[in-house]
Amino acid sequence: HKCQDSSGYKTISAMQTIKCVVVGDGAVGKTCLLISYTTNKFPSEYVPTVFDNYAVTVMTGGEPHTLGLFDTAGPEDDDRLRPLMLSPSSFENLKEKWVPEITHHCPKTPFLLVGTQIDLRDDPSTIEKLAKNKQKPIPPETAEKLARDLKAVKYVACSALTQKGLKYVFDKAILAALEPPEPKSHRCAHPCCHQ
């Protein structure tokens, strides 16, 4: 909201705050995603279990906004390899656990489906580990379909390690918060129905 002070200059009285909360299984790269985005480098030595909450001012459409970033600890944070892009178990938990939790606690909040650790998609040792469990990387088309089925705003993928797609993920999250998609109306097949 802009208002004029006694000198006639326009000032910003209340900057809009965008709250971005990252949820998902443990060991899928949530904390690294946030650290890499906020520091412009991958945490190579120590990765905390949970990222300290962080706020940054971002410019969108010429207007400043406060972007608040919040991490959550996955209940199974451990050393197992379970990135979303590669792990069918993490993929299933989206449908069974995470999206129902989001829609229960924040029913009108737009959300993105984010594939993390995409740098591992072509990593031979990762592919070999998955193959031992009769698994393979989740194709992007499958993730995009799941995003549509779960009514996510969009599916996006990134690598905190290489930073490929990282800024795009947060740009899309900001856009989803500022311009949430309108709910799709259900059209009645009966000719006398009007909405």
PDB file of N, CA and C in Angstrom, residues 30-36 47-54 69-74:
ATOM      1  N   LYS A  30      15.367 -30.654   0.688  1.00  0.00           N
ATOM      2  CA  LYS A  30      14.658 -29.420   1.032  1.00  0.00           C
ATOM      3  C   LYS A  30      15.605 -28.351   1.583  1.00  0.00           C
ATOM      4  N   THR A  31      16.415 -28.726   2.558  1.00  0.00           N
ATOM      5  CA  THR A  31      17.312 -27.762   3.203  1.00  0.00           C
ATOM      6  C   THR A  31      18.374 -27.266   2.229  1.00  0.00           C
ATOM      7  N   CYS A  32      18.957 -28.160   1.450  1.00  0.00           N
ATOM      8  CA  CYS A  32      19.964 -27.748   0.455  1.00  0.00           C
ATOM      9  C   CYS A  32      19.355 -26.806  -0.579  1.00  0.00           C
ATOM     10  N   LEU A  33      18.111 -27.052  -0.957  1.00  0.00           N
ATOM     11  CA  LEU A  33      17.401 -26.196  -1.900  1.00  0.00           C
ATOM     12  C   LEU A  33      17.358 -24.763  -1.365  1.00  0.00           C
ATOM     13  N   LEU A  34      16.976 -24.606  -0.110  1.00  0.00           N
ATOM     14  CA  LEU A  34      16.861 -23.284   0.498  1.00  0.00           C
ATOM     15  C   LEU A  34      18.225 -22.622   0.707  1.00  0.00           C
ATOM     16  N   ILE A  35      19.193 -23.391   1.176  1.00  0.00           N
ATOM     17  CA  ILE A  35      20.531 -22.830   1.400  1.00  0.00           C
ATOM     18  C   ILE A  35      21.157 -22.388   0.082  1.00  0.00           C
ATOM     19  N   SER A  36      21.056 -23.223  -0.937  1.00  0.00           N
ATOM     20  CA  SER A  36      21.637 -22.893  -2.237  1.00  0.00           C
ATOM     21  C   SER A  36      20.980 -21.649  -2.832  1.00  0.00           C
ATOM     22  N   VAL A  47      25.397 -29.756   6.362  1.00  0.00           N
ATOM     23  CA  VAL A  47      24.021 -29.445   6.008  1.00  0.00           C
ATOM     24  C   VAL A  47      23.178 -29.620   7.263  1.00  0.00           C
ATOM     25  N   PRO A  48      22.634 -28.530   7.799  1.00  0.00           N
ATOM     26  CA  PRO A  48      21.810 -28.656   9.004  1.00  0.00           C
ATOM     27  C   PRO A  48      20.545 -29.453   8.708  1.00  0.00           C
ATOM     28  N   THR A  49      19.941 -30.019   9.744  1.00  0.00           N
ATOM     29  CA  THR A  49      18.703 -30.776   9.559  1.00  0.00           C
ATOM     30  C   THR A  49      17.589 -29.860   9.085  1.00  0.00           C
ATOM     31  N   VAL A  50      17.546 -28.661   9.635  1.00  0.00           N
ATOM     32  CA  VAL A  50      16.533 -27.684   9.242  1.00  0.00           C
ATOM     33  C   VAL A  50      17.210 -26.343   9.003  1.00  0.00           C
ATOM     34  N   PHE A  51      16.821 -25.704   7.929  1.00  0.00           N
ATOM     35  CA  PHE A  51      17.301 -24.381   7.539  1.00  0.00           C
ATOM     36  C   PHE A  51      16.683 -23.344   8.479  1.00  0.00           C
ATOM     37  N   ASP A  52      17.480 -22.378   8.933  1.00  0.00           N
ATOM     38  CA  ASP A  52      16.928 -21.289   9.745  1.00  0.00           C
ATOM     39  C   ASP A  52      15.980 -20.475   8.871  1.00  0.00           C
ATOM     40  N   ASN A  53      14.840 -20.093   9.424  1.00  0.00           N
ATOM     41  CA  ASN A  53      13.907 -19.275   8.657  1.00  0.00           C
ATOM     42  C   ASN A  53      14.631 -18.037   8.143  1.00  0.00           C
ATOM     43  N   TYR A  54      14.245 -17.594   6.967  1.00  0.00           N
ATOM     44  CA  TYR A  54      14.987 -16.556   6.268  1.00  0.00           C
ATOM     45  C   TYR A  54      13.997 -15.645   5.555  1.00  0.00           C
ATOM     46  N   LEU A  69      11.081 -17.650   3.865  1.00  0.00           N
ATOM     47  CA  LEU A  69      11.364 -19.048   3.519  1.00  0.00           C
ATOM     48  C   LEU A  69      11.400 -19.887   4.789  1.00  0.00           C
ATOM     49  N   PHE A  70      10.650 -20.982   4.785  1.00  0.00           N
ATOM     50  CA  PHE A  70      10.534 -21.839   5.956  1.00  0.00           C
ATOM     51  C   PHE A  70      10.789 -23.286   5.567  1.00  0.00           C
ATOM     52  N   ASP A  71      11.620 -23.946   6.338  1.00  0.00           N
ATOM     53  CA  ASP A  71      11.961 -25.353   6.124  1.00  0.00           C
ATOM     54  C   ASP A  71      11.168 -26.198   7.112  1.00  0.00           C
ATOM     55  N   THR A  72      10.999 -27.457   6.786  1.00  0.00           N
ATOM     56  CA  THR A  72      10.388 -28.407   7.716  1.00  0.00           C
ATOM     57  C   THR A  72      11.277 -29.632   7.769  1.00  0.00           C
ATOM     58  N   ALA A  73      11.341 -30.249   8.926  1.00  0.00           N
ATOM     59  CA  ALA A  73      12.137 -31.471   9.064  1.00  0.00           C
ATOM     60  C   ALA A  73      11.276 -32.644   8.649  1.00  0.00           C
ATOM     61  N   GLY A  74      11.779 -33.454   7.734  1.00  0.00           N
ATOM     62  CA  GLY A  74      11.077 -34.677   7.369  1.00  0.00           C
ATOM     63  C   GLY A  74      11.203 -35.667   8.510  1.00  0.00           C
TER      64      GLY A  74
END
